[in-house]
Amino acid sequence: AQRVTQPEKLLSVFKGAPVELKCNYSYSGSPELFWYVQYSRQRLQLLLRHISRESIKGFTADLNKGETSFHLKKPFAQEEDSAMYYCALSGQGGSQGNLIFGKGTKLSVKP
Amino acid sequence: DAGITQSPRHKVTETGTPVTLRCHQTENHRYMYWYRQDPGHGLRLIHYSYGVKDTDKGEVSDGYSVSRSKTEDFLLTLESATSSQTSVYFCAIRDSSRNNEQFFGPGTRLTVL
């Protein structure tokens, strides 16, 4: 079954501390993995996707096929990073291109 | 925002009444989606469309119907609203010109009393 698991509902860190939001997935083919972010009462927006291998707002995520993980990391958290983060996967094209979301992790960065 | 709007943005209704939410896009995208967002559940797909009059069910389609008579509009209908359908509803499009990235609308907060 296709599934995305985010084990932490809430992650609270202090400003300047490292952050790691965990994401594990289950998919039989070759998925594409994404991280979406939702700031307070705003729409979801794409933060990054594994095929682009970019660093956005200091965040990175590496796809580990052996561990079926796509953890989101940032070395030094900022207060403006406080938001809801969703990991998602999709297949290749057609209905396979639909997104499957995890339940989300709320990141709270304290001053 | 990829030209996606949703209406209404907020609605309060009573159990048993019909409700229709509208998603409108201006960029002629083929795929459109309706999700609901609930604490502890994340985003769950209700229905999606892959063209005019072409729709399919998602993970949580019971109690919902959709219609797409024009490319730009995707309507979500709750035939008889229940309190369990109190949620935030997001529409999204898939942009094939941008590596199939999904872009989301601003959301509709629906409360069923």
PDB file of C-alpha atoms in Angstrom:
ATOM      1  CA  ALA A   1       0.000   0.000   0.000  1.00  0.00           C
ATOM      2  CA  GLN A   2       1.095   3.537  -0.686  1.00  0.00           C
ATOM      3  CA  ARG A   3       1.637   5.404   2.508  1.00  0.00           C
ATOM      4  CA  VAL A   4       3.508   8.372   3.969  1.00  0.00           C
ATOM      5  CA  THR A   5       4.317   8.384   7.660  1.00  0.00           C
ATOM      6  CA  GLN A   6       5.337  11.427   9.674  1.00  0.00           C
ATOM      7  CA  PRO A   7       5.877  10.098  13.191  1.00  0.00           C
ATOM      8  CA  GLU A   8       5.955  13.449  14.986  1.00  0.00           C
ATOM      9  CA  LYS A   9       2.792  15.522  15.313  1.00  0.00           C
ATOM     10  CA  LEU A  10       4.668  18.341  16.997  1.00  0.00           C
ATOM     11  CA  LEU A  11       8.312  19.290  17.060  1.00  0.00           C
ATOM     12  CA  SER A  12       9.453  22.123  19.273  1.00  0.00           C
ATOM     13  CA  VAL A  13      12.981  23.552  19.090  1.00  0.00           C
ATOM     14  CA  PHE A  14      14.780  26.723  20.099  1.00  0.00           C
ATOM     15  CA  LYS A  15      15.992  29.286  17.586  1.00  0.00           C
ATOM     16  CA  GLY A  16      19.368  28.327  16.223  1.00  0.00           C
ATOM     17  CA  ALA A  17      18.992  24.628  16.973  1.00  0.00           C
ATOM     18  CA  PRO A  18      19.098  21.988  14.237  1.00  0.00           C
ATOM     19  CA  VAL A  19      15.810  20.631  12.960  1.00  0.00           C
ATOM     20  CA  GLU A  20      14.948  17.272  11.457  1.00  0.00           C
ATOM     21  CA  LEU A  21      11.395  16.428  10.427  1.00  0.00           C
ATOM     22  CA  LYS A  22      11.031  12.747   9.710  1.00  0.00           C
ATOM     23  CA  CYS A  23       9.211  11.190   6.767  1.00  0.00           C
ATOM     24  CA  ASN A  24       9.036   7.537   5.791  1.00  0.00           C
ATOM     25  CA  TYR A  25       7.160   6.156   2.834  1.00  0.00           C
ATOM     26  CA  SER A  26       5.843   2.942   1.380  1.00  0.00           C
ATOM     27  CA  TYR A  27       5.522   2.675  -2.397  1.00  0.00           C
ATOM     28  CA  SER A  28       6.026  -0.181  -4.786  1.00  0.00           C
ATOM     29  CA  GLY A  29       7.440   1.774  -7.724  1.00  0.00           C
ATOM     30  CA  SER A  30       9.683   4.819  -8.076  1.00  0.00           C
ATOM     31  CA  PRO A  31       7.984   7.634  -6.201  1.00  0.00           C
ATOM     32  CA  GLU A  32       8.655  11.298  -6.300  1.00  0.00           C
ATOM     33  CA  LEU A  33       8.867  12.853  -2.845  1.00  0.00           C
ATOM     34  CA  PHE A  34       7.904  16.360  -1.766  1.00  0.00           C
ATOM     35  CA  TRP A  35       7.816  18.590   1.262  1.00  0.00           C
ATOM     36  CA  TYR A  36       4.991  21.128   1.483  1.00  0.00           C
ATOM     37  CA  VAL A  37       4.782  23.909   4.064  1.00  0.00           C
ATOM     38  CA  GLN A  38       1.756  25.745   5.386  1.00  0.00           C
ATOM     39  CA  TYR A  39       2.290  28.936   7.368  1.00  0.00           C
ATOM     40  CA  SER A  40      -0.453  30.014   9.739  1.00  0.00           C
ATOM     41  CA  ARG A  41      -3.789  30.246   7.894  1.00  0.00           C
ATOM     42  CA  GLN A  42      -2.138  30.301   4.480  1.00  0.00           C
ATOM     43  CA  ARG A  43      -2.319  27.946   1.541  1.00  0.00           C
ATOM     44  CA  LEU A  44       0.068  25.050   1.172  1.00  0.00           C
ATOM     45  CA  GLN A  45       3.137  25.720  -0.897  1.00  0.00           C
ATOM     46  CA  LEU A  46       5.860  23.472  -2.178  1.00  0.00           C
ATOM     47  CA  LEU A  47       9.042  23.707  -0.169  1.00  0.00           C
ATOM     48  CA  LEU A  48      11.157  21.231  -2.104  1.00  0.00           C
ATOM     49  CA  ARG A  49      11.091  18.025  -4.128  1.00  0.00           C
ATOM     50  CA  HIS A  50      13.713  15.347  -4.237  1.00  0.00           C
ATOM     51  CA  ILE A  51      14.397  15.486  -7.969  1.00  0.00           C
ATOM     52  CA  SER A  52      15.441  19.136  -7.848  1.00  0.00           C
ATOM     53  CA  ARG A  53      17.982  18.595  -5.044  1.00  0.00           C
ATOM     54  CA  GLU A  54      17.671  22.260  -4.123  1.00  0.00           C
ATOM     55  CA  SER A  55      18.065  23.936  -0.769  1.00  0.00           C
ATOM     56  CA  ILE A  56      15.102  26.211  -0.074  1.00  0.00           C
ATOM     57  CA  LYS A  57      15.110  28.589   2.908  1.00  0.00           C
ATOM     58  CA  GLY A  58      18.038  26.576   4.276  1.00  0.00           C
ATOM     59  CA  PHE A  59      16.099  23.299   4.209  1.00  0.00           C
ATOM     60  CA  THR A  60      17.384  20.163   2.515  1.00  0.00           C
ATOM     61  CA  ALA A  61      16.015  16.668   2.156  1.00  0.00           C
ATOM     62  CA  ASP A  62      17.714  13.570   0.831  1.00  0.00           C
ATOM     63  CA  LEU A  63      15.860  10.578  -0.525  1.00  0.00           C
ATOM     64  CA  ASN A  64      17.142   7.376   1.078  1.00  0.00           C
ATOM     65  CA  LYS A  65      15.675   4.507  -0.908  1.00  0.00           C
ATOM     66  CA  GLY A  66      17.217   1.881   1.362  1.00  0.00           C
ATOM     67  CA  GLU A  67      15.498   3.288   4.423  1.00  0.00           C
ATOM     68  CA  THR A  68      12.512   4.606   2.396  1.00  0.00           C
ATOM     69  CA  SER A  69      12.936   7.964   4.062  1.00  0.00           C
ATOM     70  CA  PHE A  70      12.895  11.609   3.015  1.00  0.00           C
ATOM     71  CA  HIS A  71      13.718  13.540   6.154  1.00  0.00           C
ATOM     72  CA  LEU A  72      13.704  17.356   6.095  1.00  0.00           C
ATOM     73  CA  LYS A  73      16.647  19.083   7.750  1.00  0.00           C
ATOM     74  CA  LYS A  74      17.834  22.550   8.614  1.00  0.00           C
ATOM     75  CA  PRO A  75      21.008  23.251  10.563  1.00  0.00           C
ATOM     76  CA  PHE A  76      19.807  26.417  12.335  1.00  0.00           C
ATOM     77  CA  ALA A  77      16.075  26.927  12.888  1.00  0.00           C
ATOM     78  CA  GLN A  78      14.535  30.402  12.676  1.00  0.00           C
ATOM     79  CA  GLU A  79      11.316  31.621  14.279  1.00  0.00           C
ATOM     80  CA  GLU A  80       9.811  32.183  10.843  1.00  0.00           C
ATOM     81  CA  ASP A  81      10.164  28.452  10.154  1.00  0.00           C
ATOM     82  CA  SER A  82       7.279  27.796  12.542  1.00  0.00           C
ATOM     83  CA  ALA A  83       4.637  26.165  10.367  1.00  0.00           C
ATOM     84  CA  MET A  84       2.941  22.923   9.451  1.00  0.00           C
ATOM     85  CA  TYR A  85       5.045  20.635   7.270  1.00  0.00           C
ATOM     86  CA  TYR A  86       3.671  17.866   5.109  1.00  0.00           C
ATOM     87  CA  CYS A  87       5.603  15.134   3.358  1.00  0.00           C
ATOM     88  CA  ALA A  88       3.970  13.783   0.198  1.00  0.00           C
ATOM     89  CA  LEU A  89       4.657  11.308  -2.573  1.00  0.00           C
ATOM     90  CA  SER A  90       3.398  10.726  -6.066  1.00  0.00           C
ATOM     91  CA  GLY A  91       3.879   8.140  -8.772  1.00  0.00           C
ATOM     92  CA  GLN A  92       4.499   8.729 -12.433  1.00  0.00           C
ATOM     93  CA  GLY A  93       1.826  10.418 -14.535  1.00  0.00           C
ATOM     94  CA  GLY A  94      -1.956  10.051 -14.816  1.00  0.00           C
ATOM     95  CA  SER A  95      -3.697   9.195 -11.565  1.00  0.00           C
ATOM     96  CA  GLN A  96      -0.314   7.962 -10.374  1.00  0.00           C
ATOM     97  CA  GLY A  97       0.644  11.617 -10.278  1.00  0.00           C
ATOM     98  CA  ASN A  98      -1.842  12.264  -7.489  1.00  0.00           C
ATOM     99  CA  LEU A  99      -0.295  13.188  -4.171  1.00  0.00           C
ATOM    100  CA  ILE A 100      -0.452  11.098  -1.024  1.00  0.00           C
ATOM    101  CA  PHE A 101       0.174  13.182   2.073  1.00  0.00           C
ATOM    102  CA  GLY A 102       1.437  12.357   5.511  1.00  0.00           C
ATOM    103  CA  LYS A 103      -0.466  13.632   8.530  1.00  0.00           C
ATOM    104  CA  GLY A 104       1.883  16.541   9.001  1.00  0.00           C
ATOM    105  CA  THR A 105       4.307  17.804  11.630  1.00  0.00           C
ATOM    106  CA  LYS A 106       3.827  21.122  13.350  1.00  0.00           C
ATOM    107  CA  LEU A 107       7.163  22.823  13.857  1.00  0.00           C
ATOM    108  CA  SER A 108       7.388  25.391  16.613  1.00  0.00           C
ATOM    109  CA  VAL A 109      10.584  27.423  16.869  1.00  0.00           C
ATOM    110  CA  LYS A 110      10.912  29.236  20.175  1.00  0.00           C
ATOM    111  CA  PRO A 111      12.967  32.400  20.663  1.00  0.00           C
TER     112      PRO A 111
ATOM    113  CA  ASP B   1      -0.860  31.326  -6.589  1.00  0.00           C
ATOM    114  CA  ALA B   2      -1.314  29.852 -10.107  1.00  0.00           C
ATOM    115  CA  GLY B   3      -4.602  31.712 -10.491  1.00  0.00           C
ATOM    116  CA  ILE B   4      -6.597  29.516  -8.126  1.00  0.00           C
ATOM    117  CA  THR B   5      -9.485  30.948  -6.158  1.00  0.00           C
ATOM    118  CA  GLN B   6     -12.054  29.327  -3.934  1.00  0.00           C
ATOM    119  CA  SER B   7     -15.499  30.509  -2.919  1.00  0.00           C
ATOM    120  CA  PRO B   8     -16.836  30.964  -0.395  1.00  0.00           C
ATOM    121  CA  ARG B   9     -13.860  31.336   1.902  1.00  0.00           C
ATOM    122  CA  HIS B  10     -15.931  30.745   5.008  1.00  0.00           C
ATOM    123  CA  LYS B  11     -19.306  29.115   5.461  1.00  0.00           C
ATOM    124  CA  VAL B  12     -21.435  28.075   8.383  1.00  0.00           C
ATOM    125  CA  THR B  13     -24.357  25.815   7.667  1.00  0.00           C
ATOM    126  CA  GLU B  14     -26.715  23.433   9.410  1.00  0.00           C
ATOM    127  CA  THR B  15     -26.807  19.661   9.326  1.00  0.00           C
ATOM    128  CA  GLY B  16     -28.828  18.332   6.425  1.00  0.00           C
ATOM    129  CA  THR B  17     -28.444  21.318   4.121  1.00  0.00           C
ATOM    130  CA  PRO B  18     -26.749  21.088   0.723  1.00  0.00           C
ATOM    131  CA  VAL B  19     -23.495  22.982   0.249  1.00  0.00           C
ATOM    132  CA  THR B  20     -21.489  23.686  -2.888  1.00  0.00           C
ATOM    133  CA  LEU B  21     -17.910  24.901  -2.888  1.00  0.00           C
ATOM    134  CA  ARG B  22     -16.345  26.346  -6.002  1.00  0.00           C
ATOM    135  CA  CYS B  23     -12.777  26.179  -7.231  1.00  0.00           C
ATOM    136  CA  HIS B  24     -11.805  28.405 -10.132  1.00  0.00           C
ATOM    137  CA  GLN B  25      -8.549  28.428 -12.107  1.00  0.00           C
ATOM    138  CA  THR B  26      -7.421  30.743 -14.866  1.00  0.00           C
ATOM    139  CA  GLU B  27      -4.579  28.765 -16.457  1.00  0.00           C
ATOM    140  CA  ASN B  28      -6.350  25.915 -18.239  1.00  0.00           C
ATOM    141  CA  HIS B  29      -4.856  23.063 -16.188  1.00  0.00           C
ATOM    142  CA  ARG B  30      -6.203  19.609 -16.853  1.00  0.00           C
ATOM    143  CA  TYR B  31      -5.982  18.123 -13.358  1.00  0.00           C
ATOM    144  CA  MET B  32      -7.883  19.593 -10.416  1.00  0.00           C
ATOM    145  CA  TYR B  33      -8.276  18.241  -6.894  1.00  0.00           C
ATOM    146  CA  TRP B  34     -10.375  18.630  -3.769  1.00  0.00           C
ATOM    147  CA  TYR B  35      -8.802  17.852  -0.390  1.00  0.00           C
ATOM    148  CA  ARG B  36      -9.986  18.191   3.147  1.00  0.00           C
ATOM    149  CA  GLN B  37      -7.602  19.114   5.948  1.00  0.00           C
ATOM    150  CA  ASP B  38      -8.253  17.939   9.477  1.00  0.00           C
ATOM    151  CA  PRO B  39      -6.018  17.940  12.564  1.00  0.00           C
ATOM    152  CA  GLY B  40      -4.356  14.581  12.980  1.00  0.00           C
ATOM    153  CA  HIS B  41      -5.287  13.482   9.464  1.00  0.00           C
ATOM    154  CA  GLY B  42      -3.349  15.844   7.259  1.00  0.00           C
ATOM    155  CA  LEU B  43      -4.715  16.333   3.755  1.00  0.00           C
ATOM    156  CA  ARG B  44      -6.949  13.669   2.312  1.00  0.00           C
ATOM    157  CA  LEU B  45      -8.090  13.528  -1.288  1.00  0.00           C
ATOM    158  CA  ILE B  46     -11.856  13.686  -1.780  1.00  0.00           C
ATOM    159  CA  HIS B  47     -12.231  13.722  -5.577  1.00  0.00           C
ATOM    160  CA  TYR B  48     -10.177  14.733  -8.537  1.00  0.00           C
ATOM    161  CA  SER B  49     -10.745  15.618 -12.167  1.00  0.00           C
ATOM    162  CA  TYR B  50      -8.590  14.927 -15.202  1.00  0.00           C
ATOM    163  CA  GLY B  51     -10.662  16.881 -17.695  1.00  0.00           C
ATOM    164  CA  VAL B  52     -14.099  18.286 -18.426  1.00  0.00           C
ATOM    165  CA  LYS B  53     -16.684  15.800 -17.167  1.00  0.00           C
ATOM    166  CA  ASP B  54     -13.898  13.383 -16.153  1.00  0.00           C
ATOM    167  CA  THR B  55     -13.752  12.833 -12.421  1.00  0.00           C
ATOM    168  CA  ASP B  56     -12.754  10.082 -10.035  1.00  0.00           C
ATOM    169  CA  LYS B  57     -12.992   9.289  -6.353  1.00  0.00           C
ATOM    170  CA  GLY B  58     -10.278   9.836  -3.820  1.00  0.00           C
ATOM    171  CA  GLU B  59      -9.661   8.413  -0.386  1.00  0.00           C
ATOM    172  CA  VAL B  60     -12.634  10.048   1.398  1.00  0.00           C
ATOM    173  CA  SER B  61     -15.313  10.514  -1.256  1.00  0.00           C
ATOM    174  CA  ASP B  62     -18.363   9.301   0.698  1.00  0.00           C
ATOM    175  CA  GLY B  63     -20.897  12.109   1.164  1.00  0.00           C
ATOM    176  CA  TYR B  64     -19.331  14.256  -1.560  1.00  0.00           C
ATOM    177  CA  SER B  65     -19.945  14.709  -5.269  1.00  0.00           C
ATOM    178  CA  VAL B  66     -18.139  16.831  -7.836  1.00  0.00           C
ATOM    179  CA  SER B  67     -18.759  18.301 -11.235  1.00  0.00           C
ATOM    180  CA  ARG B  68     -16.585  19.828 -13.891  1.00  0.00           C
ATOM    181  CA  SER B  69     -18.568  21.258 -16.779  1.00  0.00           C
ATOM    182  CA  LYS B  70     -15.851  23.762 -17.729  1.00  0.00           C
ATOM    183  CA  THR B  71     -12.078  23.513 -17.571  1.00  0.00           C
ATOM    184  CA  GLU B  72     -11.806  26.422 -15.178  1.00  0.00           C
ATOM    185  CA  ASP B  73     -14.365  25.353 -12.568  1.00  0.00           C
ATOM    186  CA  PHE B  74     -14.419  22.336 -10.264  1.00  0.00           C
ATOM    187  CA  LEU B  75     -17.375  22.171  -7.888  1.00  0.00           C
ATOM    188  CA  LEU B  76     -17.591  20.151  -4.690  1.00  0.00           C
ATOM    189  CA  THR B  77     -21.066  19.397  -3.347  1.00  0.00           C
ATOM    190  CA  LEU B  78     -22.121  18.080   0.003  1.00  0.00           C
ATOM    191  CA  GLU B  79     -25.626  16.821  -0.730  1.00  0.00           C
ATOM    192  CA  SER B  80     -26.638  16.766   2.936  1.00  0.00           C
ATOM    193  CA  ALA B  81     -23.995  18.231   5.205  1.00  0.00           C
ATOM    194  CA  THR B  82     -23.054  16.467   8.431  1.00  0.00           C
ATOM    195  CA  SER B  83     -21.001  17.666  11.395  1.00  0.00           C
ATOM    196  CA  SER B  84     -18.218  15.266  10.396  1.00  0.00           C
ATOM    197  CA  GLN B  85     -17.768  17.334   7.242  1.00  0.00           C
ATOM    198  CA  THR B  86     -16.697  20.369   9.248  1.00  0.00           C
ATOM    199  CA  SER B  87     -13.233  20.946   7.849  1.00  0.00           C
ATOM    200  CA  VAL B  88     -11.004  23.151   5.758  1.00  0.00           C
ATOM    201  CA  TYR B  89     -11.316  22.323   2.085  1.00  0.00           C
ATOM    202  CA  PHE B  90      -8.495  22.953  -0.341  1.00  0.00           C
ATOM    203  CA  CYS B  91      -8.603  22.896  -4.087  1.00  0.00           C
ATOM    204  CA  ALA B  92      -5.456  22.270  -6.102  1.00  0.00           C
ATOM    205  CA  ILE B  93      -4.306  22.077  -9.697  1.00  0.00           C
ATOM    206  CA  ARG B  94      -1.498  20.058 -11.237  1.00  0.00           C
ATOM    207  CA  ASP B  95       0.762  22.113 -13.480  1.00  0.00           C
ATOM    208  CA  SER B  96       2.185  19.899 -16.215  1.00  0.00           C
ATOM    209  CA  SER B  97       4.464  22.735 -17.360  1.00  0.00           C
ATOM    210  CA  ARG B  98       6.170  22.848 -13.978  1.00  0.00           C
ATOM    211  CA  ASN B  99       7.060  19.207 -13.430  1.00  0.00           C
ATOM    212  CA  ASN B 100       3.499  18.360 -12.348  1.00  0.00           C
ATOM    213  CA  GLU B 101       3.774  20.509  -9.233  1.00  0.00           C
ATOM    214  CA  GLN B 102       0.476  20.910  -7.403  1.00  0.00           C
ATOM    215  CA  PHE B 103      -0.610  24.436  -6.481  1.00  0.00           C
ATOM    216  CA  PHE B 104      -3.220  25.022  -3.843  1.00  0.00           C
ATOM    217  CA  GLY B 105      -6.054  27.445  -3.412  1.00  0.00           C
ATOM    218  CA  PRO B 106      -6.530  29.551  -0.275  1.00  0.00           C
ATOM    219  CA  GLY B 107      -8.987  27.120   1.317  1.00  0.00           C
ATOM    220  CA  THR B 108     -12.605  27.203   2.443  1.00  0.00           C
ATOM    221  CA  ARG B 109     -13.412  26.849   6.129  1.00  0.00           C
ATOM    222  CA  LEU B 110     -16.727  25.017   6.457  1.00  0.00           C
ATOM    223  CA  THR B 111     -18.560  24.599   9.743  1.00  0.00           C
ATOM    224  CA  VAL B 112     -21.587  22.316   9.928  1.00  0.00           C
ATOM    225  CA  LEU B 113     -23.669  22.870  13.055  1.00  0.00           C
TER     226      LEU B 113
END
